[in-house]
mmCIF file of C-alpha atoms in Angstrom:
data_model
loop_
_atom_site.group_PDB
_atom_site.id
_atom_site.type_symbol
_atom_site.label_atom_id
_atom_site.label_comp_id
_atom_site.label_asym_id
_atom_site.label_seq_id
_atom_site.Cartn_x
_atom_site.Cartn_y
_atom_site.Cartn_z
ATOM 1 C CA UNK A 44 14.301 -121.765 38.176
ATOM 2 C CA UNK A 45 13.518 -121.729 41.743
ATOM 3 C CA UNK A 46 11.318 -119.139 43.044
ATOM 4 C CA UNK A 47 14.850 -117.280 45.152
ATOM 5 C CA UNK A 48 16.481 -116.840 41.596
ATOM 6 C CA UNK A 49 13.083 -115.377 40.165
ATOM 7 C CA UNK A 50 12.923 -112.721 42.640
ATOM 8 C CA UNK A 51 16.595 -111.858 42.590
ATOM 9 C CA UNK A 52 16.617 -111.458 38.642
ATOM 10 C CA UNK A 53 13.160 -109.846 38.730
ATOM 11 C CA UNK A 54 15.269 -107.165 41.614
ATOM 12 C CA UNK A 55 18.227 -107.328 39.080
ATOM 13 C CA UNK A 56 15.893 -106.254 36.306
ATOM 14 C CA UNK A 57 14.180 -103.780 38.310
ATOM 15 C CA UNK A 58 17.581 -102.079 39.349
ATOM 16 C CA UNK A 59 18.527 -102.478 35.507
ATOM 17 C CA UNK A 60 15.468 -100.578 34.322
ATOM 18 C CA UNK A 61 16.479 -97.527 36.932
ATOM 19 C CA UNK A 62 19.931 -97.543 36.288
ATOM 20 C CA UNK A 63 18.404 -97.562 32.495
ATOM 21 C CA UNK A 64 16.527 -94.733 33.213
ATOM 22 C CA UNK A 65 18.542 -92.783 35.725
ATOM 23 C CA UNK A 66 21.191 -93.225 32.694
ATOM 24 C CA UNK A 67 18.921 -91.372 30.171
ATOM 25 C CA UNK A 68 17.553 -88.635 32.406
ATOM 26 C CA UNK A 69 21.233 -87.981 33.311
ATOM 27 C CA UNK A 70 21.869 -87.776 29.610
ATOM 28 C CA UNK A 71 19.092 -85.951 28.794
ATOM 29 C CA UNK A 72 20.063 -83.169 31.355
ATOM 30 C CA UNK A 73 23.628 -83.619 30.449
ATOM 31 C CA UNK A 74 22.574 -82.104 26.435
ATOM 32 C CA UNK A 75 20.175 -79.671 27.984
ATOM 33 C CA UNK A 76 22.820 -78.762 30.216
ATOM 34 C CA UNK A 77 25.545 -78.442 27.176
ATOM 35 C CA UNK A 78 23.054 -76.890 24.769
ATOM 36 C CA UNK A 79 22.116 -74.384 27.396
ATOM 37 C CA UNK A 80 25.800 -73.761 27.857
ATOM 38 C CA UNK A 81 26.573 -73.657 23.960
ATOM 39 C CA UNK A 82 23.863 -71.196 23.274
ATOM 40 C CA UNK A 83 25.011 -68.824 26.502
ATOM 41 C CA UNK A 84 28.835 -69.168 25.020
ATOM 42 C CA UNK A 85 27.534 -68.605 21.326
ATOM 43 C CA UNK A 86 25.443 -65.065 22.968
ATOM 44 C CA UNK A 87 28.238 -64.090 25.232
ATOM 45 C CA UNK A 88 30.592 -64.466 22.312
ATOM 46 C CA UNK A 89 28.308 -62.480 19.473
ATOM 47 C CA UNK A 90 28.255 -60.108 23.060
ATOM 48 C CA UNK A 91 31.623 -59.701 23.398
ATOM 49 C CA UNK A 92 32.467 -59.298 19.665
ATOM 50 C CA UNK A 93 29.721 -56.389 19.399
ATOM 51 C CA UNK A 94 31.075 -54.667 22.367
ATOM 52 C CA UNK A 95 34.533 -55.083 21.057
ATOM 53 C CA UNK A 96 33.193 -53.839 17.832
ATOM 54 C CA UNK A 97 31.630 -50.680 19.315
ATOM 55 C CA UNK A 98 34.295 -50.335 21.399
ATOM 56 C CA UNK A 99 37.277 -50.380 18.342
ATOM 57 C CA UNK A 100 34.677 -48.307 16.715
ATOM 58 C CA UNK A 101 34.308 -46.065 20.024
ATOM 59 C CA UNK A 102 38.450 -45.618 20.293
ATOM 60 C CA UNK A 103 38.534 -45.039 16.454
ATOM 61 C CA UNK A 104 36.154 -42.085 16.788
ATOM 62 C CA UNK A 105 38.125 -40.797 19.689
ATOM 63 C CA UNK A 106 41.432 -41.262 18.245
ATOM 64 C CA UNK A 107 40.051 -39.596 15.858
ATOM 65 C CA UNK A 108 38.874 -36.778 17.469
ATOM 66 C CA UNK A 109 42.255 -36.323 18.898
ATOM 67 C CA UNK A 110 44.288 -36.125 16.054
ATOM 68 C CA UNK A 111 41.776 -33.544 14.724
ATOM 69 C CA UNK A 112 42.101 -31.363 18.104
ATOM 70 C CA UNK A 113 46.046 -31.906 17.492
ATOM 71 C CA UNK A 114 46.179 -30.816 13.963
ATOM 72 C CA UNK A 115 43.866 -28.038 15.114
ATOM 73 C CA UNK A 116 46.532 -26.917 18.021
ATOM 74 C CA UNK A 117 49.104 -27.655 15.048
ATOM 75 C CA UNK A 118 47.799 -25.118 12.565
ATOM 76 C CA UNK A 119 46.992 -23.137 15.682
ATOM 77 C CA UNK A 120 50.627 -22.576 16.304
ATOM 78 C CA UNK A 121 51.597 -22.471 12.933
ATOM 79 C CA UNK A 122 49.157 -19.640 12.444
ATOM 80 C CA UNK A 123 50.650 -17.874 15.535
ATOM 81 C CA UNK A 124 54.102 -18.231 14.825
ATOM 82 C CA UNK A 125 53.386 -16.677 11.397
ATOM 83 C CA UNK A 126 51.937 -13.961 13.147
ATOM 84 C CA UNK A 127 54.356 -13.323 15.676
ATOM 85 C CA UNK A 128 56.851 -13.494 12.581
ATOM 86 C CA UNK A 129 54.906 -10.757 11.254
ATOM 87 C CA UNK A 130 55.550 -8.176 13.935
ATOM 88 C CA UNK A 131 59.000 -9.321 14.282
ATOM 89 C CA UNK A 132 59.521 -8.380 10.919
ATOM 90 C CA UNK A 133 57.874 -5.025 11.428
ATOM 91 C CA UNK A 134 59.779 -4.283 14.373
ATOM 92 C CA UNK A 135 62.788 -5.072 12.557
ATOM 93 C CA UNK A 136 61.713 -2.853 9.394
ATOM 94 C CA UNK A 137 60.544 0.109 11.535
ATOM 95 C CA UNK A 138 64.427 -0.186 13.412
ATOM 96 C CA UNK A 139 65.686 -0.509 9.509
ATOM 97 C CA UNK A 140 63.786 2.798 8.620
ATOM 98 C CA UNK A 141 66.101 5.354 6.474
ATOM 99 C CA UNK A 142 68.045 7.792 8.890
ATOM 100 C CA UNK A 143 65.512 10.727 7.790
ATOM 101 C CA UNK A 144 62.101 8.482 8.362
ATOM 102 C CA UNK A 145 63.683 7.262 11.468
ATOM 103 C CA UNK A 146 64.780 10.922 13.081
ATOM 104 C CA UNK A 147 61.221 12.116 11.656
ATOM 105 C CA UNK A 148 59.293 9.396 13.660
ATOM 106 C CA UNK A 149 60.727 9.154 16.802
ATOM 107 C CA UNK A 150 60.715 13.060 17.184
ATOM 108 C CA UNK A 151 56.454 12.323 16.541
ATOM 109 C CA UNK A 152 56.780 10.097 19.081
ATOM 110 C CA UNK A 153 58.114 12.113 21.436
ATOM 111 C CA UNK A 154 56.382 14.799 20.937
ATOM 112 C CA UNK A 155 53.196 12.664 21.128
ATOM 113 C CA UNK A 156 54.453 11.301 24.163
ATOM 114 C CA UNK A 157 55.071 13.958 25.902
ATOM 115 C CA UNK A 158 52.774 15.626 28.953
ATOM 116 C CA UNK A 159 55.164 18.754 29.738
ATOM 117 C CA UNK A 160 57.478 19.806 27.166
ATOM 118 C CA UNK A 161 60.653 18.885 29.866
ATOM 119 C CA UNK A 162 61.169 15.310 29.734
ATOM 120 C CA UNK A 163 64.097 13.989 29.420
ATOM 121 C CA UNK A 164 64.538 11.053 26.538
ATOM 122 C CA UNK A 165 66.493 8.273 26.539
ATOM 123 C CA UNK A 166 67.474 5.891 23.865
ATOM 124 C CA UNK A 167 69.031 2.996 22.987
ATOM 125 C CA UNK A 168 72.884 3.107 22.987
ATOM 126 C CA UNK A 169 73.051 3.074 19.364
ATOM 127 C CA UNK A 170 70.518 5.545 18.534
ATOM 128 C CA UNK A 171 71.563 8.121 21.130
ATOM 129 C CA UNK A 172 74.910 8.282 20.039
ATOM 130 C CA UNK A 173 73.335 8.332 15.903
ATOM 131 C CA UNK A 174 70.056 9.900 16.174
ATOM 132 C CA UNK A 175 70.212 11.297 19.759
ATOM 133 C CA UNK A 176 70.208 15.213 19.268
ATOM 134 C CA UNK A 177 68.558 15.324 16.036
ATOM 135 C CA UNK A 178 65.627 13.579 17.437
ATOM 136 C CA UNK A 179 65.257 16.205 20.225
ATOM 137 C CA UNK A 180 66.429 19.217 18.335
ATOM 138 C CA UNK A 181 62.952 18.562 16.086
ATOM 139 C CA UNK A 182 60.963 17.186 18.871
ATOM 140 C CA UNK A 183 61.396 20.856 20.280
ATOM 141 C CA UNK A 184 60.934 22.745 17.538
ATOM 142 C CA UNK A 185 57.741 21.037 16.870
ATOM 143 C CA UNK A 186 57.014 21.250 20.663
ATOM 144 C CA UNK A 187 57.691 25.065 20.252
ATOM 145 C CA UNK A 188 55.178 25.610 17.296
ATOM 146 C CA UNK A 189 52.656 24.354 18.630
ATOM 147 C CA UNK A 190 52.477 27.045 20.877
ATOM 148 C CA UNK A 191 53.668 29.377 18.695
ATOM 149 C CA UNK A 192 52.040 32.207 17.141
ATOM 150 C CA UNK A 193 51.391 31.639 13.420
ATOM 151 C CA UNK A 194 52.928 34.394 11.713
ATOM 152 C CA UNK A 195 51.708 35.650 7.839
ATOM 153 C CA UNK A 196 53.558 33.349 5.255
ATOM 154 C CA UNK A 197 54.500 36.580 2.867
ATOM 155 C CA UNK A 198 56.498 37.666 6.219
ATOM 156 C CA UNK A 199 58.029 34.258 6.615
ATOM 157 C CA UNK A 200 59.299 33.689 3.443
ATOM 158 C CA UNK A 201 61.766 36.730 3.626
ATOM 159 C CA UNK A 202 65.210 35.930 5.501
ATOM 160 C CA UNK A 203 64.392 38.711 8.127
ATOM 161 C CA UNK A 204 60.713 36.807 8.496
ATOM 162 C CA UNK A 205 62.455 33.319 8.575
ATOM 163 C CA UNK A 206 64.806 34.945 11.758
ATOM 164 C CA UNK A 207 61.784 36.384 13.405
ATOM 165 C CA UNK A 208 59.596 33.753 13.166
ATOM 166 C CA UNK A 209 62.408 31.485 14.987
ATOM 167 C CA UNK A 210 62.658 34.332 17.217
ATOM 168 C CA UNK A 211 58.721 34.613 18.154
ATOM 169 C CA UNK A 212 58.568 30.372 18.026
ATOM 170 C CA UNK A 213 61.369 30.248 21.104
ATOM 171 C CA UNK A 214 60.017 33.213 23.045
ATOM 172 C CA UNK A 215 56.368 31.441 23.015
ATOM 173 C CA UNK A 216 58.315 27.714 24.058
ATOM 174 C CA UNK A 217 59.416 29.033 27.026
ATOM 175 C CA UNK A 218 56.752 31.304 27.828
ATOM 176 C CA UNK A 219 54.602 28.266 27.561
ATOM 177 C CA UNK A 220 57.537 26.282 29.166
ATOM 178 C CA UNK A 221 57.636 23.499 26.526
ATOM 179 C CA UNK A 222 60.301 23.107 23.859
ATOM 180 C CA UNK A 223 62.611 21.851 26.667
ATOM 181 C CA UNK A 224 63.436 18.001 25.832
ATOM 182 C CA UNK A 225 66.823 17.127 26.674
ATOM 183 C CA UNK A 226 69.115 13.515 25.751
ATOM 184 C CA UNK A 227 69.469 12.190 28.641
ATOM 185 C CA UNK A 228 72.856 10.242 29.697
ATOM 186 C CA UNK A 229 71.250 7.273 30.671
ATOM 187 C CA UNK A 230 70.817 4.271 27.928
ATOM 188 C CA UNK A 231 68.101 1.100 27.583
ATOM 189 C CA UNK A 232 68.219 -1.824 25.635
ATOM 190 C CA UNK A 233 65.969 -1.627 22.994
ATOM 191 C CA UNK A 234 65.470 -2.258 19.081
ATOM 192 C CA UNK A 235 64.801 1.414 18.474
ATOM 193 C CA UNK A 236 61.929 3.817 19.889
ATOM 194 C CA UNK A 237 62.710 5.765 22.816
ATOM 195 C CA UNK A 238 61.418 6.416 25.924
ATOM 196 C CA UNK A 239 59.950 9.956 28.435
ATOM 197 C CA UNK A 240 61.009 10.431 31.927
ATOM 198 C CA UNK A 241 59.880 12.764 34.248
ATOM 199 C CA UNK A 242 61.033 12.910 37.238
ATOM 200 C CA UNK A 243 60.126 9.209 38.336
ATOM 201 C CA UNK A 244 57.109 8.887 35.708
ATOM 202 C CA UNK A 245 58.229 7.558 32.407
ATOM 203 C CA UNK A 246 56.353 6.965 29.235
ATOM 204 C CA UNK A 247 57.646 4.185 27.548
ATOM 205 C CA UNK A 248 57.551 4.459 23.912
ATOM 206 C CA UNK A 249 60.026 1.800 22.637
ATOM 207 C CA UNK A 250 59.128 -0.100 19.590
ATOM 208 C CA UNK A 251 59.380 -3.292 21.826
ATOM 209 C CA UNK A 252 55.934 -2.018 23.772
ATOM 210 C CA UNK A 253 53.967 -0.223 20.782
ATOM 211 C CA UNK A 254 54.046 -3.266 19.075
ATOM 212 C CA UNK A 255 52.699 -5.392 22.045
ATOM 213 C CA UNK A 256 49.945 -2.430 22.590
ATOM 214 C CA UNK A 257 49.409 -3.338 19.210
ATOM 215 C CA UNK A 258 49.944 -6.918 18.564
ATOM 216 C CA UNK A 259 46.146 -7.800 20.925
ATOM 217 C CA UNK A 260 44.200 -5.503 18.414
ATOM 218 C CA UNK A 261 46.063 -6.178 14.974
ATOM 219 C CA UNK A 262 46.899 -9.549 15.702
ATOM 220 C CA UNK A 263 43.310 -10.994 13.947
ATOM 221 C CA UNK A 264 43.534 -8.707 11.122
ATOM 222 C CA UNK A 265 46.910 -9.324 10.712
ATOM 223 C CA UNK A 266 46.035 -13.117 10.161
ATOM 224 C CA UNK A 267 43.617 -12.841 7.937
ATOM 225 C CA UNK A 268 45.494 -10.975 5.823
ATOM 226 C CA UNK A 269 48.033 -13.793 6.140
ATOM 227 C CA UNK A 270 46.083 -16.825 5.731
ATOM 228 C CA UNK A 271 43.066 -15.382 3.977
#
């Protein structure tokens, strides 16, 4: 071997040796590289499972926490209905009242209603035309009484007492100028009740309104002695 071939094989083993080397370093980073990458896959991937896992445990809670808020509004409205049901049923019973209770109460509430004794009072077309006059003929008398001087009952209980005691009740109504309720023409839709007018002022005393006056103040009681 001449000395031209040494050198070029010594150059060819040289260059082998890098490449040799170059070749390993290369693979060396190439498994750093790839373990580097493995490990950062194998944390993002425990990452993104926890954060999926807190966040399906996250939705659960609020899911949750909306189907207990719904049931809530549920038995909310459940709870009112039943209520409202409630007064419905009393307006209905108080319109149902016998003709005696009924006459009896609405001539209370007129007289309670009333400011001067000369209202007029209008009803509903069914009671005016059924209850009408009766209801005013003993709001008056009770109107008239009240003013009324009280006479001794062993002089009321003769027949000549009874007349004069009716006599001395009507004298003191108008003297006092009360006793004067009239029907009036007019009617109003309404379940029962009735309502005062005087001159433009009216006092509103349908059952329709006293239950709503009510129905803020009763309306707790009222469901606990439903649901309680």
């Amino acid at each position: 071997m001449n000395g031209i071939e040494k050198i070029t094989g010594q150059i060819d083993a040289d260059v082998q040796k890098e490449i040799d080397e170059l070749t390993a370093q290369a693979q060396a980073q190439a498994a750093e590289i790839s373990a580097k990458y493995e490990a950062q896959a194998k944390s993002d991937s425990g990452a993104i499972l926890q954060k999926g896992t807190q966040d399906a445990a996250q939705r659960e809670e609020r899911l949750a926490s909306v189907a207990q808020l719904e049931a809530r509004k549920l038995v909310l409205a459940a709870k009112q209905e039943m209520v409202g049901k409630a007064f419905d049923k009393a307006l209905a019973d108080l319109a149902a009242l016998p003709d005696e209770q009924y006459v009896a109460l609405l001539a209370d509430l007129a007289v309670k209603a009333s400011r001067t004794g000369r209202e007029q009072v209008i009803f509903s077309q069914k009671d005016r035309s059924r209850f009408g006059k009766a209801v005013v003929t003993r709001a008056n008398e009770i109107l008239a009484r009240q003013v009324a001087p009280k006479l001794p009952d062993e002089l009321t209980e003769t027949k000549a007492g009874a007349v004069l005691d009716k006599v001395v009740t009507g004298a003191s109504a108008v003297l006092a100028g009360t006793g004067m309720l009239t029907m009036a023409e007019e009617t109003r839709p309404m379940a029962g009740g009735l309502i005062l007018r005087d001159d433009k002022v009216e006092t509103n005393c349908s059952f329709e309104v006293l239950i709503h006056l009510q129905k803020e103040d009763l309306a707790a009681e009222v469901a606990r002695a439903l649901f309680e």
